[in-house]
CSV table of C-alpha atoms in Angstrom, one decimal:
chain,number,residue,atom,x,y,z
A,542,MET,CA,2.5,-14.5,14.0
A,543,GLY,CA,0.4,-12.6,16.7
A,544,ALA,CA,-0.4,-8.9,16.3
A,545,ASP,CA,1.2,-8.1,19.5
A,546,ASP,CA,3.8,-10.7,19.6
A,547,THR,CA,7.5,-8.9,18.3
A,548,ARG,CA,9.4,-11.5,18.1
A,549,GLY,CA,12.1,-11.6,14.7
A,550,PHE,CA,10.5,-8.5,14.4
A,551,VAL,CA,14.0,-6.0,14.0
A,552,SER,CA,15.0,-3.0,17.0
A,553,LEU,CA,14.1,-0.1,15.7
A,554,ASP,CA,17.1,2.0,16.6
A,555,GLU,CA,18.9,-1.3,14.1
A,556,LEU,CA,16.7,0.1,10.7
A,557,ILE,CA,16.7,2.7,11.3
A,558,ARG,CA,20.9,3.0,11.6
A,559,PRO,CA,22.2,4.6,8.3
A,560,ARG,CA,23.7,2.2,6.0
A,561,PRO,CA,25.5,1.8,2.9
A,562,VAL,CA,23.3,2.9,-0.4
A,563,ALA,CA,24.0,1.2,-3.3
A,564,GLU,CA,23.2,2.7,-6.8
A,565,PRO,CA,20.5,1.4,-9.3
A,566,ASP,CA,21.3,-0.8,-11.7
A,567,ALA,CA,19.8,-0.1,-15.3
A,568,CYS,CA,16.4,-1.0,-14.8
A,569,GLY,CA,16.3,0.3,-10.5
A,570,CYS,CA,16.6,-1.9,-8.8
A,571,ALA,CA,19.7,-1.8,-5.8
A,572,PRO,CA,21.3,-5.1,-5.0
A,573,GLU,CA,22.5,-5.4,-1.5
A,574,SER,CA,25.2,-7.6,-2.2
A,575,ALA,CA,27.8,-7.8,-4.5
A,576,ASP,CA,26.3,-11.1,-4.9
A,577,GLN,CA,23.0,-9.8,-6.4
A,578,ALA,CA,25.1,-6.8,-7.9
A,579,ALA,CA,25.2,-9.4,-11.4
A,580,GLY,CA,21.5,-7.9,-12.9
A,581,CYS,CA,18.9,-7.8,-9.7
A,582,CYS,CA,15.5,-7.4,-12.2
A,583,ALA,CA,15.6,-10.9,-14.0
A,584,ALA,CA,16.5,-13.9,-12.9
A,585,PRO,CA,19.1,-16.4,-14.1
A,586,ALA,CA,18.3,-18.4,-17.4
A,587,ASP,CA,17.6,-22.1,-16.3
A,588,GLN,CA,15.3,-20.7,-13.0
A,589,GLY,CA,12.8,-18.9,-15.7
A,590,PRO,CA,10.7,-15.6,-14.9
A,591,VAL,CA,10.7,-13.5,-11.3
A,592,PRO,CA,7.1,-13.5,-10.4
A,593,VAL,CA,6.0,-10.3,-10.8
A,594,GLU,CA,5.6,-10.2,-6.0
A,595,THR,CA,9.6,-11.1,-6.1
A,596,HIS,CA,10.3,-8.1,-8.8
A,597,VAL,CA,7.6,-5.6,-7.2
A,598,LYS,CA,9.3,-5.6,-3.6
A,599,LYS,CA,13.3,-5.4,-5.6
A,600,ARG,CA,12.0,-2.1,-7.7
A,601,TYR,CA,10.4,-1.3,-4.2
A,602,ASP,CA,13.4,-2.1,-2.0
A,603,ALA,CA,15.9,-0.1,-4.9
A,604,LEU,CA,13.3,2.8,-4.5
A,605,ALA,CA,13.4,3.5,-0.7
A,606,VAL,CA,17.5,2.8,-1.4
A,607,GLN,CA,17.1,5.4,-3.6
A,608,GLY,CA,15.7,8.2,-1.9
A,609,THR,CA,12.9,9.3,-4.4
A,610,SER,CA,10.3,7.4,-6.5
A,611,THR,CA,9.3,7.4,-9.8
A,612,LEU,CA,6.5,6.1,-9.8
A,613,CYS,CA,1.9,7.0,-9.1
A,614,CYS,CA,1.2,10.7,-8.6
A,615,SER,CA,3.0,12.8,-6.1
A,616,PRO,CA,1.5,13.9,-4.1
A,617,THR,CA,0.7,16.6,-3.7
A,618,SER,CA,-1.5,15.9,-6.9
A,619,VAL,CA,-3.8,14.0,-4.6
A,620,TYR,CA,-3.9,14.7,-1.5
A,621,THR,CA,-5.8,18.4,0.1
A,622,PRO,CA,-2.2,21.1,2.3
A,623,GLU,CA,-4.0,20.0,5.5
A,624,GLU,CA,-3.4,16.3,5.1
A,625,LEU,CA,-0.2,17.6,4.4
A,626,ALA,CA,0.7,20.0,6.6
A,627,ASP,CA,4.1,18.6,8.6
A,628,ILE,CA,5.0,15.3,6.8
A,629,PRO,CA,9.3,15.6,6.6
A,630,GLY,CA,9.3,16.3,2.7
A,631,TRP,CA,11.1,13.1,2.1
A,632,VAL,CA,8.7,10.4,2.8
A,633,LEU,CA,6.6,12.6,0.5
A,634,GLU,CA,10.0,11.9,-1.8
A,635,LEU,CA,8.8,8.5,-0.8
A,636,SER,CA,5.2,7.8,-1.2
A,637,SER,CA,3.6,6.7,-4.2
A,638,GLY,CA,-0.5,5.7,-4.9
A,639,CYS,CA,-2.9,6.9,-6.9
A,640,GLY,CA,-5.6,8.4,-4.6
A,641,SER,CA,-6.0,9.5,-1.2
A,642,PRO,CA,-7.8,7.0,1.4
A,643,MET,CA,-7.5,9.5,4.7
A,644,ASN,CA,-9.4,11.5,2.3
A,645,ALA,CA,-11.9,9.5,2.0
A,646,VAL,CA,-12.4,8.2,5.4
A,647,ALA,CA,-13.7,9.7,8.6
A,648,LEU,CA,-11.7,8.3,11.6
A,649,ARG,CA,-11.8,8.5,14.8
A,650,PRO,CA,-10.2,8.1,18.1
A,651,GLY,CA,-9.0,4.7,19.3
A,652,GLN,CA,-10.3,3.0,16.1
A,653,THR,CA,-7.4,0.4,15.3
A,654,VAL,CA,-6.1,1.0,11.2
A,655,VAL,CA,-4.2,-1.6,9.3
A,656,ASP,CA,-2.5,-0.3,5.6
A,657,PHE,CA,-1.1,-2.3,3.0
A,658,GLY,CA,1.0,-1.8,1.7
A,659,CYS,CA,1.9,1.0,3.8
A,660,GLY,CA,5.6,2.4,1.8
A,661,ALA,CA,6.9,5.0,3.7
A,662,GLY,CA,4.1,5.8,5.4
A,663,LEU,CA,2.6,8.7,4.3
A,664,ASP,CA,-1.0,7.8,5.4
A,665,LEU,CA,0.3,5.5,8.2
A,666,LEU,CA,1.2,9.2,9.5
A,667,ILE,CA,-2.2,10.7,8.5
A,668,ALA,CA,-4.0,8.6,10.3
A,669,ALA,CA,-2.2,7.9,13.7
A,670,ARG,CA,-2.8,11.8,13.9
A,671,ARG,CA,-6.2,11.2,14.0
A,672,VAL,CA,-6.6,8.5,15.4
A,673,GLY,CA,-5.0,10.0,18.9
A,674,GLU,CA,-3.4,8.4,21.5
A,675,THR,CA,-5.3,5.6,21.8
A,676,GLY,CA,-5.8,4.4,18.5
A,677,ARG,CA,-3.2,2.6,17.0
A,678,VAL,CA,-1.8,1.8,13.4
A,679,ILE,CA,-0.4,-1.3,12.4
A,680,GLY,CA,1.8,-1.1,8.1
A,681,VAL,CA,2.6,-3.6,6.5
A,682,ASP,CA,5.0,-3.8,3.7
A,683,ALA,CA,6.9,-6.2,2.6
A,684,SER,CA,10.1,-3.8,1.3
A,685,MET,CA,12.2,-4.3,4.2
A,686,GLN,CA,13.6,-0.8,2.3
A,687,MET,CA,10.1,0.7,3.1
A,688,VAL,CA,9.6,-0.6,7.0
A,689,ARG,CA,12.6,1.2,7.8
A,690,THR,CA,11.8,4.2,6.1
A,691,ALA,CA,8.5,4.1,7.7
A,692,ARG,CA,10.0,4.1,10.7
A,693,ARG,CA,12.1,6.2,10.6
A,694,ALA,CA,9.0,8.7,10.2
A,695,ALA,CA,6.9,7.4,12.6
A,696,LYS,CA,9.6,7.6,15.5
A,697,GLU,CA,11.2,12.0,13.8
A,698,MET,CA,7.3,12.7,14.2
A,699,GLY,CA,7.4,10.8,17.7
A,700,LEU,CA,3.7,8.6,16.9
A,701,THR,CA,4.5,6.6,19.6
A,702,ASN,CA,1.3,5.0,18.1
A,703,ILE,CA,1.9,3.0,14.7
A,704,ASP,CA,3.7,-0.3,14.3
A,705,VAL,CA,5.3,-1.0,11.2
A,706,ARG,CA,5.3,-4.6,10.5
A,707,VAL,CA,7.9,-7.5,7.5
A,708,GLY,CA,4.8,-8.9,5.8
A,709,ASP,CA,2.8,-10.1,3.0
A,710,ILE,CA,-0.6,-8.3,2.3
A,711,ARG,CA,-2.2,-12.2,1.6
A,712,ARG,CA,-0.6,-13.4,4.5
A,713,PRO,CA,-0.6,-10.2,7.4
A,714,PRO,CA,0.6,-9.9,10.5
A,715,VAL,CA,-2.1,-8.6,12.2
A,716,ARG,CA,-5.0,-10.6,13.9
A,717,ASP,CA,-7.9,-11.5,12.8
A,718,ALA,CA,-10.8,-9.0,13.0
A,719,SER,CA,-8.5,-7.0,15.0
A,720,VAL,CA,-9.3,-3.7,13.3
A,721,ASP,CA,-11.2,-1.1,12.7
A,722,VAL,CA,-11.4,-0.1,9.3
A,723,VAL,CA,-8.3,-1.3,6.0
A,724,MET,CA,-7.0,0.8,3.2
A,725,SER,CA,-4.3,0.3,0.8
A,726,ASN,CA,-3.5,2.7,-2.1
A,727,CYS,CA,-2.8,1.9,-5.3
A,728,VAL,CA,-1.0,-1.4,-3.5
A,729,LEU,CA,-3.6,-4.3,-4.4
A,730,GLY,CA,-3.6,-3.9,-8.5
A,731,MET,CA,0.4,-5.3,-8.5
A,732,PHE,CA,-1.3,-8.7,-7.2
A,733,PRO,CA,-2.2,-10.7,-9.7
A,734,ASP,CA,-3.7,-12.4,-7.6
A,735,LYS,CA,-5.5,-10.0,-6.1
A,736,LYS,CA,-8.8,-12.6,-4.1
A,737,GLU,CA,-6.4,-13.1,-2.6
A,738,VAL,CA,-5.9,-9.9,-0.9
A,739,LEU,CA,-8.9,-9.5,-0.4
A,740,HIS,CA,-9.9,-13.0,1.2
A,741,ALA,CA,-6.7,-11.3,3.5
A,742,VAL,CA,-8.3,-8.5,3.9
A,743,ALA,CA,-11.9,-8.9,5.5
A,744,ALA,CA,-10.3,-11.5,7.8
A,745,VAL,CA,-8.6,-8.6,9.1
A,746,LEU,CA,-11.9,-6.3,10.1
A,747,ARG,CA,-14.1,-6.6,12.5
A,748,PRO,CA,-17.7,-7.1,12.5
A,749,GLY,CA,-19.1,-3.0,11.2
A,750,GLY,CA,-15.4,-2.9,9.4
A,751,VAL,CA,-14.6,-1.3,5.6
A,752,ALA,CA,-11.5,-1.6,3.7
A,753,VAL,CA,-11.1,2.2,2.0
A,754,ILE,CA,-8.7,1.0,-1.6
A,755,SER,CA,-7.6,3.4,-4.0
A,756,ASP,CA,-7.0,0.7,-7.4
A,757,VAL,CA,-7.2,1.3,-10.5
A,758,VAL,CA,-10.6,0.9,-12.3
A,759,TYR,CA,-11.6,2.1,-15.2
A,760,SER,CA,-15.5,2.4,-17.5
A,761,ASP,CA,-17.0,-1.1,-18.4
A,762,ASP,CA,-17.8,0.3,-21.3
A,763,GLY,CA,-15.1,0.1,-23.2
A,764,PRO,CA,-11.0,-1.1,-23.5
A,765,PRO,CA,-8.3,-0.1,-20.2
A,766,PRO,CA,-7.7,3.9,-21.5
A,767,ALA,CA,-4.6,4.0,-23.5
A,768,ASP,CA,-2.4,4.1,-19.7
A,769,VAL,CA,-4.0,1.1,-17.9
A,770,ALA,CA,-2.7,-2.7,-18.8
A,771,ALA,CA,-6.1,-4.4,-18.2
A,772,SER,CA,-4.4,-8.0,-15.7
A,773,ASP,CA,-4.4,-10.5,-18.3
A,774,SER,CA,-2.1,-8.7,-20.9
A,775,ALA,CA,0.3,-7.7,-18.0
A,776,GLY,CA,4.3,-7.3,-17.4
A,777,ALA,CA,5.8,-7.2,-14.0
A,778,GLU,CA,7.0,-4.4,-14.6
A,779,GLU,CA,3.3,-3.2,-15.2
A,780,PHE,CA,2.8,-4.2,-12.3
A,781,ALA,CA,5.4,-2.3,-10.7
A,782,ARG,CA,5.0,0.8,-11.8
A,783,CYS,CA,0.7,-0.1,-10.5
A,784,VAL,CA,-1.2,0.9,-14.2
A,785,VAL,CA,-2.8,-2.6,-13.9
A,786,GLY,CA,-6.7,-2.4,-14.1
A,787,MET,CA,-9.5,-4.0,-13.4
A,788,THR,CA,-13.3,-3.1,-15.2
A,789,GLU,CA,-16.3,-1.7,-12.4
A,790,SER,CA,-17.9,-4.7,-12.8
A,791,GLN,CA,-14.9,-6.8,-12.0
A,792,TYR,CA,-13.5,-4.8,-8.7
A,793,ARG,CA,-16.8,-6.2,-7.6
A,794,GLU,CA,-17.2,-8.8,-8.4
A,795,LEU,CA,-14.3,-8.8,-7.1
A,796,VAL,CA,-14.8,-7.7,-3.4
A,797,LEU,CA,-18.3,-9.4,-3.0
A,798,GLY,CA,-16.7,-12.3,-3.6
A,799,ALA,CA,-14.0,-11.8,-0.5
A,800,GLY,CA,-16.4,-12.4,2.1
A,801,PHE,CA,-18.2,-8.8,1.9
A,802,GLY,CA,-21.7,-8.3,2.9
A,803,SER,CA,-21.2,-5.0,0.0
A,804,VAL,CA,-19.7,-2.1,-1.9
A,805,GLU,CA,-19.8,1.0,-3.1
A,806,MET,CA,-16.9,2.4,-5.4
A,807,ARG,CA,-16.4,6.4,-5.8
A,808,SER,CA,-14.1,7.2,-9.1
A,809,ASP,CA,-11.4,9.8,-8.9
A,810,GLY,CA,-11.1,10.1,-12.3
A,811,LEU,CA,-8.0,10.9,-14.1
A,812,VAL,CA,-4.8,10.9,-11.9
A,813,PRO,CA,-1.2,12.0,-13.3
A,814,TYR,CA,1.3,9.6,-12.5
A,815,ARG,CA,5.1,11.1,-12.0
A,816,ASP,CA,6.4,8.7,-15.4
A,817,GLY,CA,3.7,10.6,-17.4
A,818,ALA,CA,1.1,8.2,-17.9
A,819,GLN,CA,-2.6,8.9,-16.1
A,820,VAL,CA,-4.9,6.5,-15.0
A,821,THR,CA,-8.1,5.8,-13.9
A,822,SER,CA,-9.1,5.7,-10.1
A,823,ALA,CA,-11.7,4.8,-8.1
A,824,MET,CA,-12.1,4.6,-4.5
A,825,ILE,CA,-13.9,1.2,-3.3
A,826,PHE,CA,-15.6,1.0,-0.2
A,827,ALA,CA,-15.8,-2.8,0.8
A,828,TYR,CA,-17.9,-3.6,3.1
A,829,ARG,CA,-17.1,-5.8,5.7
A,830,ASP,CA,-21.1,-6.2,6.2
A,831,ASP,CA,-23.8,-4.5,5.2
A,832,SER,CA,-23.2,-1.1,4.1
A,833,PRO,CA,-24.4,1.2,7.0
A,834,ALA,CA,-26.7,3.4,6.6
A,835,GLN,CA,-25.7,6.7,7.4
A,836,PRO,CA,-21.8,5.7,5.6
A,837,CYS,CA,-18.7,6.4,7.1
A,838,CYS,CA,-16.9,8.2,4.2
């Protein structure tokens, strides 16, 4: 589907129309129908385990219905007051991340920016104000409930340069070579197949473009910290909580193997999660070509 092709997308009015709220079940999932009420977190025994991406999507659908996130960081832990100025409180309640990509990149008016895994839309709202009316900000998220939330936020703030789409970030509904900046906040850590996601990120970037990724990374010198799991030993719920990390060397190798020209990494140190976990977060700058003489960030 092309970037400007709106066929198949639900109208904004329909998306923001109030819907009956289902109560989350014991594992945090909110079924949308009676047929789903019998255990939305677990697959029937004869169908095997639920894929990680399915579990993650249901987890975030449930949070959007609930209206508040219990995962990752509160925005006030990682964003500046200036960044959060005038953002609706319910967006802050639902936003989940482990860093502030918008505090790390200098966006310019007229740029096209895409947020892979935009969630409730916090980074979209900040980016839209920075690129101005001549710029464009695209959000992609697999959770229809989160997409509804982000579209509602854009409408409430009167930001007409935001386009939020339902989609899988491994096969995003965005044209190749059409984006100046890709941002992603604690989302790649929820995918076991990060190489596939990074290939998709590289594909949508224009020559000279950059991806600014906040994610859980730990030192090459030892095992993961107590609250961080390594990819090869993590379960679906650990992926959903975004506590799955890789070493700096592993992340660098994946980025360069996905077709980027260069990569820089900046440690953000320990960040506190809402559930009490502490993870080591880093900002990854993945340049589509060689890194510029004067970095963007």
